Amino acid sequence: MKQSFSRRSFLTKSAIASAGVFGAATALSDTFGMTYTNKIDDQPKLSAPSDLKITDVQCGIIGGSLFVKIHSDQGIYGCGEGVDAIRGSESLALGFGRRLRGQSPFNVHKIFEDIRRAGHFGGGQAGMYVAVLSAIETALWDLSGKALDLPVYQLLGGKFRDKVRVYCDTALYRVRFPSPDDFAQAATDAISNWGFNALKFDLDYAGDPDKYDRYNWTASPGEINRMYDQLAAVRKAVGPKIDLCVDMHGRYDHVTAQTIAKKVEDLNLTWLEEPIPAENYDAFKTIAEETSTPISAGENAYLGHAFKQLLDNGVDIVMPDLQKCGGLGEGQRIANLANLYYVPFSPHMVASFLGAMACAHVCASVPNFHLMEWQSYFHTNDMYKKIVIFDEGDWVKDSFVTVSNKPGIGVDLNIEAMREYKRGDAPFFD
Ligand SMILES: [Mg+2]
């Protein structure tokens, strides 16, 4: 006959058995068995997971981010963020939300796949559709973690590391035509002020006086020399041990990519990012083959399918944006795919600290994580501090983000503070 066997009965029997051994039944059942049993009963039951249901999805846009909040019938909620391809995306987010009502948030992969397949004829391969799906998917992980009292990295299979190393995007592109000295100063400032040991600089500059044609993206000899001089000034200022990453934002052509990748080889870059646009993945192959400078790409690629093509064409480092390319589960799948090619995973990140921490959970969960992007706006723009709630100390220290151990992502949204930055009369968490 099948016996019913509960966690409570097991604990009680264990206590009695222990009491028999030690001859102190009463004391042990009071101090061990019952205490432990009561402790289980006293645990805050945020949810009975099998019964948890999604009731509503709200959203709002702040800056370049779509924020979503998935509510449940047990008073807990999950938050997620999508970036870049999200202008005017509120109706899509709310539409996805309507189909979630009544579903269990724990079926994250199934919900992701249901929505992705539903978009087969409606843009489900890339762009806004996938960026919004990324926000929804991230919020499902957050809600599931809160319901189960587990951090997201644990739901993703556990962690390889407690801290995630980040590189600082210096945002020097906001300076008009920065000189080599400006580059060197920005590098030493990021190191001395904020403690970073990995930096990124942008080389593309449409206003370069040595550029002769607005639409042709073949860099002139003057532009090539300007790029080299800027990076050489940084390398000289920071020494050989600092990771020096370089982005060209996909704004040049194949011959320029070949030229600059070869020319900077002696500067020992960590990577040269998207020297050509990312629409034709085949074009990366010869660039990557012909230089010792590592070539990276992927911030405008969507879903694992695109990353397979980048990997098949010899890209040295993949950099998906998890708030855009499909969310945390797809980010982990891309990392694991790259791992089969022995390729590092260095995600692009232009989100708020909610998105940054969500990304950090995935970075912790895969063996081939290399570097995660970190933005200087976290240090210079108060909005980013105001719109989130986080009480675990420094956001970043010595170029590392400590992955939260709180249930879910570990970062909450401050909706009231966000309201100050909303634009127009678009839906905003109502
Ligand atoms: Mg980039």
CSV table of C-alpha atoms and ligand atoms in Angstrom, one decimal:
chain,number,residue,atom,x,y,z
A,1,MET,CA,0.0,0.0,0.0
A,2,LYS,CA,1.2,3.4,-0.9
A,3,GLN,CA,2.0,5.5,2.2
A,4,SER,CA,1.5,9.2,2.4
A,5,PHE,CA,4.7,10.8,3.5
A,6,SER,CA,4.9,14.5,4.3
A,7,ARG,CA,7.9,16.7,5.1
A,8,ARG,CA,6.4,17.3,8.6
A,9,SER,CA,5.9,13.6,9.4
A,10,PHE,CA,9.4,12.9,8.3
A,11,LEU,CA,10.8,15.5,10.6
A,12,THR,CA,8.6,14.4,13.5
A,13,LYS,CA,9.7,10.7,13.0
A,14,SER,CA,13.3,11.8,12.8
A,15,ALA,CA,13.0,13.7,16.1
A,16,ILE,CA,11.4,10.6,17.8
A,17,ALA,CA,14.1,8.4,16.4
A,18,SER,CA,16.8,10.8,17.7
A,19,ALA,CA,15.1,10.9,21.1
A,20,GLY,CA,15.2,7.1,21.3
A,21,VAL,CA,18.9,7.1,20.6
A,22,PHE,CA,19.7,9.8,23.1
A,23,GLY,CA,17.0,9.0,25.7
A,24,ALA,CA,15.6,12.5,26.0
A,25,ALA,CA,12.4,12.4,24.0
A,26,THR,CA,10.7,15.3,25.5
A,27,ALA,CA,13.6,17.7,25.4
A,28,LEU,CA,14.5,16.8,21.9
A,29,SER,CA,11.0,17.0,20.5
A,30,ASP,CA,10.7,20.4,22.1
A,31,THR,CA,14.0,21.7,21.1
A,32,PHE,CA,14.7,19.9,17.8
A,33,GLY,CA,11.8,18.2,16.2
A,34,MET,CA,9.0,20.7,17.0
A,35,THR,CA,11.3,23.8,16.8
A,36,TYR,CA,12.3,22.8,13.3
A,37,THR,CA,8.8,21.8,12.4
A,38,ASN,CA,7.5,25.1,13.7
A,39,LYS,CA,10.2,27.0,11.9
A,40,ILE,CA,9.0,25.5,8.6
A,41,ASP,CA,5.4,26.5,9.5
A,42,ASP,CA,6.6,30.0,10.5
A,43,GLN,CA,8.4,30.6,7.2
A,44,PRO,CA,6.7,33.4,5.3
A,45,LYS,CA,4.6,31.7,2.7
A,46,LEU,CA,4.8,34.3,0.0
A,47,SER,CA,3.1,31.8,-2.3
A,48,ALA,CA,1.9,28.3,-2.7
A,49,PRO,CA,3.8,27.9,-6.0
A,50,SER,CA,1.5,25.5,-7.7
A,51,ASP,CA,-1.4,27.9,-7.2
A,52,LEU,CA,0.4,31.2,-8.1
A,53,LYS,CA,-1.3,33.0,-11.0
A,54,ILE,CA,-0.5,36.1,-13.0
A,55,THR,CA,-3.2,38.7,-12.7
A,56,ASP,CA,-2.0,41.7,-14.6
A,57,VAL,CA,0.9,43.4,-16.4
A,58,GLN,CA,1.7,47.1,-16.2
A,59,CYS,CA,4.4,49.0,-18.0
A,60,GLY,CA,6.0,52.4,-18.5
A,61,ILE,CA,8.9,53.9,-20.5
A,62,ILE,CA,11.7,55.9,-18.9
A,63,GLY,CA,14.6,57.0,-21.1
A,64,GLY,CA,15.6,54.2,-23.4
A,65,SER,CA,14.0,51.5,-21.3
A,66,LEU,CA,10.6,49.8,-21.2
A,67,PHE,CA,9.9,48.6,-17.6
A,68,VAL,CA,7.2,46.0,-16.9
A,69,LYS,CA,5.7,44.8,-13.7
A,70,ILE,CA,3.9,41.4,-13.6
A,71,HIS,CA,1.4,41.1,-10.7
A,72,SER,CA,0.2,37.9,-9.2
A,73,ASP,CA,-2.8,36.8,-7.1
A,74,GLN,CA,-0.7,36.5,-4.0
A,75,GLY,CA,0.5,40.1,-3.7
A,76,ILE,CA,4.0,39.5,-5.1
A,77,TYR,CA,5.2,40.9,-8.4
A,78,GLY,CA,8.1,40.7,-10.8
A,79,CYS,CA,9.9,43.5,-12.6
A,80,GLY,CA,11.7,43.4,-16.0
A,81,GLU,CA,13.3,45.8,-18.5
A,82,GLY,CA,13.7,46.0,-22.2
A,83,VAL,CA,16.0,48.4,-24.0
A,84,ASP,CA,16.7,50.2,-27.3
A,85,ALA,CA,13.9,48.8,-29.6
A,86,ILE,CA,11.1,49.9,-27.3
A,87,ARG,CA,9.9,53.3,-28.5
A,88,GLY,CA,6.1,53.1,-28.5
A,89,SER,CA,6.1,49.5,-27.3
A,90,GLU,CA,3.5,49.9,-24.5
A,91,SER,CA,0.6,48.4,-26.4
A,92,LEU,CA,2.7,45.4,-27.4
A,93,ALA,CA,3.8,44.9,-23.7
A,94,LEU,CA,0.2,45.2,-22.5
A,95,GLY,CA,-0.9,42.8,-25.2
A,96,PHE,CA,1.6,40.2,-24.1
A,97,GLY,CA,0.4,40.8,-20.6
A,98,ARG,CA,-3.2,40.0,-21.4
A,99,ARG,CA,-2.2,36.6,-22.7
A,100,LEU,CA,-0.3,35.9,-19.4
A,101,ARG,CA,-3.3,36.4,-17.1
A,102,GLY,CA,-4.2,33.2,-15.3
A,103,GLN,CA,-0.9,31.5,-16.2
A,104,SER,CA,1.7,30.3,-13.7
A,105,PRO,CA,4.8,32.5,-13.9
A,106,PHE,CA,7.0,29.5,-13.3
A,107,ASN,CA,6.7,28.2,-16.8
A,108,VAL,CA,9.2,30.8,-18.0
A,109,HIS,CA,10.5,28.9,-21.0
A,110,LYS,CA,7.1,27.9,-22.2
A,111,ILE,CA,5.7,31.4,-21.9
A,112,PHE,CA,8.7,32.7,-23.8
A,113,GLU,CA,8.3,30.2,-26.5
A,114,ASP,CA,4.5,30.7,-26.8
A,115,ILE,CA,5.0,34.4,-27.3
A,116,ARG,CA,7.9,34.0,-29.6
A,117,ARG,CA,6.1,31.5,-31.8
A,118,ALA,CA,2.9,33.7,-31.8
A,119,GLY,CA,5.0,36.4,-33.5
A,120,HIS,CA,6.2,34.2,-36.3
A,121,PHE,CA,4.4,36.4,-38.9
A,122,GLY,CA,4.4,39.5,-36.8
A,123,GLY,CA,8.1,40.3,-36.2
A,124,GLY,CA,8.9,37.6,-33.6
A,125,GLN,CA,12.4,37.2,-35.0
A,126,ALA,CA,13.9,40.5,-33.9
A,127,GLY,CA,13.4,44.2,-33.0
A,128,MET,CA,10.7,45.5,-30.8
A,129,TYR,CA,8.8,42.2,-30.5
A,130,VAL,CA,11.8,40.5,-29.0
A,131,ALA,CA,12.9,43.5,-26.9
A,132,VAL,CA,9.4,43.6,-25.2
A,133,LEU,CA,9.5,39.8,-24.8
A,134,SER,CA,12.9,40.2,-23.1
A,135,ALA,CA,11.3,42.5,-20.5
A,136,ILE,CA,8.4,40.2,-19.9
A,137,GLU,CA,10.7,37.2,-19.6
A,138,THR,CA,13.0,38.9,-17.1
A,139,ALA,CA,10.0,39.9,-14.9
A,140,LEU,CA,8.8,36.2,-14.9
A,141,TRP,CA,12.2,35.2,-13.4
A,142,ASP,CA,12.0,37.9,-10.8
A,143,LEU,CA,8.4,36.9,-9.9
A,144,SER,CA,9.4,33.2,-9.7
A,145,GLY,CA,12.4,33.9,-7.6
A,146,LYS,CA,10.4,36.0,-5.1
A,147,ALA,CA,7.7,33.3,-4.9
A,148,LEU,CA,10.3,30.5,-4.3
A,149,ASP,CA,12.5,32.7,-2.0
A,150,LEU,CA,15.5,32.1,-4.4
A,151,PRO,CA,17.7,34.5,-6.3
A,152,VAL,CA,17.4,34.3,-10.1
A,153,TYR,CA,20.9,32.8,-10.5
A,154,GLN,CA,19.7,29.8,-8.5
A,155,LEU,CA,16.7,29.3,-10.8
A,156,LEU,CA,19.2,29.4,-13.7
A,157,GLY,CA,21.1,26.4,-12.2
A,158,GLY,CA,23.4,28.1,-9.7
A,159,LYS,CA,26.5,30.3,-10.0
A,160,PHE,CA,30.1,29.9,-11.0
A,161,ARG,CA,31.0,33.2,-9.3
A,162,ASP,CA,29.8,35.6,-6.6
A,163,LYS,CA,30.9,38.7,-8.4
A,164,VAL,CA,30.7,39.7,-12.0
A,165,ARG,CA,33.5,41.8,-13.5
A,166,VAL,CA,32.4,44.8,-15.5
A,167,TYR,CA,34.0,47.3,-17.9
A,168,CYS,CA,33.1,51.0,-17.8
A,169,ASP,CA,31.9,52.6,-21.0
A,170,THR,CA,33.6,56.0,-20.7
A,171,ALA,CA,30.9,57.8,-22.8
A,172,LEU,CA,33.6,60.0,-24.2
A,173,TYR,CA,31.5,60.2,-27.4
A,174,ARG,CA,29.6,63.0,-25.6
A,175,VAL,CA,32.7,65.2,-26.0
A,176,ARG,CA,33.1,66.9,-29.3
A,177,PHE,CA,36.1,65.5,-31.1
A,178,PRO,CA,38.1,64.3,-28.1
A,179,SER,CA,41.9,64.5,-28.4
A,180,PRO,CA,44.3,61.6,-27.5
A,181,ASP,CA,44.9,63.5,-24.2
A,182,ASP,CA,41.1,63.5,-23.6
A,183,PHE,CA,41.1,59.8,-24.1
A,184,ALA,CA,44.0,59.3,-21.7
A,185,GLN,CA,42.3,61.5,-19.1
A,186,ALA,CA,39.0,59.7,-19.3
A,187,ALA,CA,40.8,56.4,-18.8
A,188,THR,CA,42.8,57.5,-15.7
A,189,ASP,CA,39.7,59.2,-14.3
A,190,ALA,CA,37.6,56.1,-14.5
A,191,ILE,CA,40.3,54.1,-12.8
A,192,SER,CA,41.1,56.6,-10.0
A,193,ASN,CA,37.5,57.9,-9.4
A,194,TRP,CA,35.5,54.6,-9.7
A,195,GLY,CA,38.1,51.8,-9.5
A,196,PHE,CA,37.6,50.2,-12.8
A,197,ASN,CA,40.2,47.9,-14.4
A,198,ALA,CA,38.5,47.5,-17.7
A,199,LEU,CA,37.4,50.4,-20.0
A,200,LYS,CA,35.7,50.9,-23.3
A,201,PHE,CA,36.1,53.7,-25.8
A,202,ASP,CA,34.3,54.6,-29.0
A,203,LEU,CA,36.2,55.3,-32.2
A,204,ASP,CA,33.5,56.2,-34.6
A,205,TYR,CA,33.1,60.0,-35.1
A,206,ALA,CA,31.0,61.3,-37.9
A,207,GLY,CA,32.3,64.9,-37.3
A,208,ASP,CA,36.0,64.0,-37.9
A,209,PRO,CA,37.4,66.8,-40.1
A,210,ASP,CA,39.4,64.1,-41.9
A,211,LYS,CA,36.2,62.5,-43.1
A,212,TYR,CA,35.4,63.5,-46.6
A,213,ASP,CA,32.0,61.9,-47.3
A,214,ARG,CA,29.0,61.8,-45.0
A,215,TYR,CA,27.7,58.5,-46.3
A,216,ASN,CA,30.8,56.5,-47.3
A,217,TRP,CA,32.2,54.8,-44.2
A,218,THR,CA,35.7,54.1,-45.6
A,219,ALA,CA,37.9,55.7,-43.0
A,220,SER,CA,40.5,58.1,-44.5
A,221,PRO,CA,44.2,57.9,-43.5
A,222,GLY,CA,43.7,60.8,-41.2
A,223,GLU,CA,40.8,59.0,-39.4
A,224,ILE,CA,42.8,55.8,-39.1
A,225,ASN,CA,45.7,57.7,-37.6
A,226,ARG,CA,43.3,59.6,-35.2
A,227,MET,CA,41.9,56.3,-34.0
A,228,TYR,CA,45.3,54.8,-33.4
A,229,ASP,CA,46.6,57.9,-31.6
A,230,GLN,CA,43.6,58.0,-29.3
A,231,LEU,CA,44.0,54.4,-28.3
A,232,ALA,CA,47.7,54.6,-28.0
A,233,ALA,CA,47.4,57.5,-25.6
A,234,VAL,CA,45.1,55.4,-23.4
A,235,ARG,CA,47.4,52.3,-23.4
A,236,LYS,CA,50.3,54.5,-22.5
A,237,ALA,CA,48.4,56.2,-19.7
A,238,VAL,CA,46.9,53.0,-18.1
A,239,GLY,CA,49.7,50.5,-18.7
A,240,PRO,CA,49.6,46.9,-20.0
A,241,LYS,CA,47.2,45.4,-17.4
A,242,ILE,CA,44.0,47.3,-18.0
A,243,ASP,CA,41.5,45.7,-20.3
A,244,LEU,CA,41.0,48.1,-23.2
A,245,CYS,CA,37.9,47.5,-25.2
A,246,VAL,CA,37.0,49.5,-28.3
A,247,ASP,CA,33.7,50.0,-30.1
A,248,MET,CA,33.1,51.2,-33.7
A,249,HIS,CA,29.3,50.9,-33.6
A,250,GLY,CA,29.1,49.1,-36.9
A,251,ARG,CA,29.7,52.3,-38.8
A,252,TYR,CA,32.6,51.4,-41.1
A,253,ASP,CA,33.1,49.1,-44.1
A,254,HIS,CA,35.0,45.9,-44.5
A,255,VAL,CA,38.3,47.4,-45.7
A,256,THR,CA,38.4,49.9,-42.8
A,257,ALA,CA,37.7,47.1,-40.4
A,258,GLN,CA,40.6,45.1,-41.8
A,259,THR,CA,42.9,48.1,-41.7
A,260,ILE,CA,42.2,49.3,-38.2
A,261,ALA,CA,42.2,45.8,-36.7
A,262,LYS,CA,45.7,45.2,-38.0
A,263,LYS,CA,47.0,48.6,-37.1
A,264,VAL,CA,46.0,48.4,-33.4
A,265,GLU,CA,47.4,44.9,-32.9
A,266,ASP,CA,50.4,46.2,-30.9
A,267,LEU,CA,48.0,47.9,-28.4
A,268,ASN,CA,46.7,44.5,-27.1
A,269,LEU,CA,43.0,45.4,-27.2
A,270,THR,CA,40.6,43.1,-25.3
A,271,TRP,CA,38.3,43.5,-28.3
A,272,LEU,CA,37.5,45.6,-31.4
A,273,GLU,CA,33.7,45.7,-31.4
A,274,GLU,CA,31.5,45.8,-34.5
A,275,PRO,CA,33.9,47.5,-36.9
A,276,ILE,CA,31.2,46.7,-39.6
A,277,PRO,CA,27.4,46.6,-39.2
A,278,ALA,CA,25.8,43.4,-37.9
A,279,GLU,CA,23.3,42.7,-40.7
A,280,ASN,CA,25.6,40.5,-42.8
A,281,TYR,CA,27.3,38.0,-40.4
A,282,ASP,CA,29.3,36.4,-43.1
A,283,ALA,CA,31.3,39.6,-43.5
A,284,PHE,CA,32.9,39.2,-40.1
A,285,LYS,CA,34.7,36.0,-41.1
A,286,THR,CA,37.7,37.4,-43.0
A,287,ILE,CA,38.1,40.3,-40.6
A,288,ALA,CA,38.4,37.9,-37.7
A,289,GLU,CA,40.7,35.6,-39.6
A,290,GLU,CA,43.2,38.2,-40.7
A,291,THR,CA,44.0,39.9,-37.4
A,292,SER,CA,45.2,39.0,-33.9
A,293,THR,CA,42.9,41.7,-32.5
A,294,PRO,CA,39.8,39.9,-31.1
A,295,ILE,CA,36.6,40.9,-32.9
A,296,SER,CA,33.4,41.1,-31.0
A,297,ALA,CA,29.8,41.6,-32.0
A,298,GLY,CA,26.2,41.0,-31.1
A,299,GLU,CA,24.5,44.0,-29.4
A,300,ASN,CA,22.0,44.3,-32.2
A,301,ALA,CA,21.6,40.6,-32.8
A,302,TYR,CA,18.4,38.8,-31.6
A,303,LEU,CA,17.8,35.3,-30.3
A,304,GLY,CA,20.2,32.4,-30.3
A,305,HIS,CA,19.8,31.9,-34.1
A,306,ALA,CA,21.7,35.2,-34.9
A,307,PHE,CA,24.5,34.3,-32.5
A,308,LYS,CA,24.9,30.9,-34.1
A,309,GLN,CA,25.7,32.7,-37.4
A,310,LEU,CA,28.1,35.1,-35.7
A,311,LEU,CA,29.9,32.1,-34.1
A,312,ASP,CA,30.0,30.2,-37.3
A,313,ASN,CA,31.7,33.2,-38.9
A,314,GLY,CA,34.5,33.3,-36.4
A,315,VAL,CA,33.5,36.2,-34.2
A,316,ASP,CA,35.8,36.0,-31.2
A,317,ILE,CA,33.5,37.3,-28.5
A,318,VAL,CA,29.7,37.5,-28.3
A,319,MET,CA,28.0,40.4,-26.7
A,320,PRO,CA,24.2,39.9,-26.6
A,321,ASP,CA,22.1,42.5,-24.9
A,322,LEU,CA,19.9,40.5,-22.6
A,323,GLN,CA,17.3,43.2,-22.2
A,324,LYS,CA,16.9,43.1,-26.0
A,325,CYS,CA,18.0,39.7,-27.5
A,326,GLY,CA,15.4,37.6,-25.7
A,327,GLY,CA,15.9,37.9,-22.0
A,328,LEU,CA,17.7,35.9,-19.3
A,329,GLY,CA,16.9,32.4,-20.5
A,330,GLU,CA,17.9,33.2,-24.1
A,331,GLY,CA,21.0,35.0,-22.8
A,332,GLN,CA,22.0,31.8,-20.9
A,333,ARG,CA,21.4,29.7,-24.0
A,334,ILE,CA,23.5,32.0,-26.1
A,335,ALA,CA,26.3,31.9,-23.6
A,336,ASN,CA,26.2,28.1,-23.5
A,337,LEU,CA,26.2,28.0,-27.3
A,338,ALA,CA,29.2,30.2,-27.4
A,339,ASN,CA,30.9,28.0,-24.8
A,340,LEU,CA,30.7,25.1,-27.3
A,341,TYR,CA,32.9,27.2,-29.6
A,342,TYR,CA,35.2,28.2,-26.7
A,343,VAL,CA,34.1,31.8,-27.2
A,344,PRO,CA,33.7,34.2,-24.3
A,345,PHE,CA,30.3,35.8,-23.3
A,346,SER,CA,30.5,39.6,-22.7
A,347,PRO,CA,27.0,41.0,-22.6
A,348,HIS,CA,26.2,44.5,-23.8
A,349,MET,CA,24.3,46.4,-21.2
A,350,VAL,CA,22.6,49.8,-21.5
A,351,ALA,CA,19.8,49.3,-19.0
A,352,SER,CA,19.1,50.6,-15.5
A,353,PHE,CA,20.5,48.9,-12.4
A,354,LEU,CA,17.5,46.5,-12.6
A,355,GLY,CA,18.6,45.3,-16.0
A,356,ALA,CA,22.2,45.3,-15.0
A,357,MET,CA,21.6,43.1,-12.0
A,358,ALA,CA,19.3,40.8,-14.0
A,359,CYS,CA,22.1,40.4,-16.5
A,360,ALA,CA,24.6,39.8,-13.7
A,361,HIS,CA,22.6,36.8,-12.6
A,362,VAL,CA,23.1,35.2,-16.0
A,363,CYS,CA,26.8,36.2,-16.0
A,364,ALA,CA,27.2,34.3,-12.7
A,365,SER,CA,25.4,31.2,-14.1
A,366,VAL,CA,27.7,30.4,-17.1
A,367,PRO,CA,31.3,29.3,-17.2
A,368,ASN,CA,32.4,31.4,-20.1
A,369,PHE,CA,31.4,34.8,-18.8
A,370,HIS,CA,34.1,37.3,-19.5
A,371,LEU,CA,33.1,41.0,-18.9
A,372,MET,CA,29.8,42.8,-18.6
A,373,GLU,CA,29.2,46.3,-19.7
A,374,TRP,CA,28.8,49.0,-17.1
A,375,GLN,CA,27.7,52.6,-17.8
A,376,SER,CA,29.3,55.7,-16.4
A,377,TYR,CA,25.8,57.2,-16.2
A,378,PHE,CA,25.3,55.2,-13.1
A,379,HIS,CA,27.9,57.5,-11.5
A,380,THR,CA,26.9,60.8,-13.1
A,381,ASN,CA,23.0,60.8,-13.5
A,382,ASP,CA,20.9,60.8,-10.3
A,383,MET,CA,17.9,59.4,-12.2
A,384,TYR,CA,19.4,56.0,-12.2
A,385,LYS,CA,19.8,56.0,-8.4
A,386,LYS,CA,16.2,57.3,-7.9
A,387,ILE,CA,14.3,54.9,-10.1
A,388,VAL,CA,15.4,51.7,-8.3
A,389,ILE,CA,15.4,50.4,-4.8
A,390,PHE,CA,18.5,48.5,-3.7
A,391,ASP,CA,19.8,48.2,-0.2
A,392,GLU,CA,22.9,45.9,-0.5
A,393,GLY,CA,25.6,48.5,-0.6
A,394,ASP,CA,27.8,49.6,-3.5
A,395,TRP,CA,26.5,49.0,-6.9
A,396,VAL,CA,30.0,48.3,-8.2
A,397,LYS,CA,33.3,48.1,-6.4
A,398,ASP,CA,36.8,47.5,-7.9
A,399,SER,CA,35.2,46.7,-11.3
A,400,PHE,CA,33.0,44.0,-9.8
A,401,VAL,CA,29.2,43.8,-9.3
A,402,THR,CA,28.3,41.5,-6.5
A,403,VAL,CA,25.3,39.3,-7.5
A,404,SER,CA,22.3,39.8,-5.2
A,405,ASN,CA,21.4,36.9,-3.0
A,406,LYS,CA,17.9,38.3,-2.4
A,407,PRO,CA,14.8,36.5,-3.9
A,408,GLY,CA,14.4,37.3,-7.5
A,409,ILE,CA,16.7,39.9,-9.2
A,410,GLY,CA,17.3,41.7,-6.0
A,411,VAL,CA,16.5,45.2,-7.3
A,412,ASP,CA,13.0,46.7,-7.2
A,413,LEU,CA,11.5,49.6,-9.1
A,414,ASN,CA,10.6,52.9,-7.5
A,415,ILE,CA,7.5,53.7,-9.5
A,416,GLU,CA,6.8,57.0,-7.8
A,417,ALA,CA,10.3,58.2,-8.5
A,418,MET,CA,10.0,57.0,-12.1
A,419,ARG,CA,6.9,59.0,-12.6
A,420,GLU,CA,9.0,62.2,-12.6
A,421,TYR,CA,10.7,61.0,-15.8
A,422,LYS,CA,7.8,59.7,-17.8
A,423,ARG,CA,7.0,61.4,-21.1
A,424,GLY,CA,3.7,62.3,-22.5
A,425,ASP,CA,0.4,60.6,-21.7
A,426,ALA,CA,1.6,57.1,-22.6
A,427,PRO,CA,0.5,54.2,-20.3
A,428,PHE,CA,2.5,54.4,-17.1
A,429,PHE,CA,1.9,51.6,-14.6
A,430,ASP,CA,-1.8,52.2,-14.5
B,1,MG,MG,28.6,48.5,-28.6
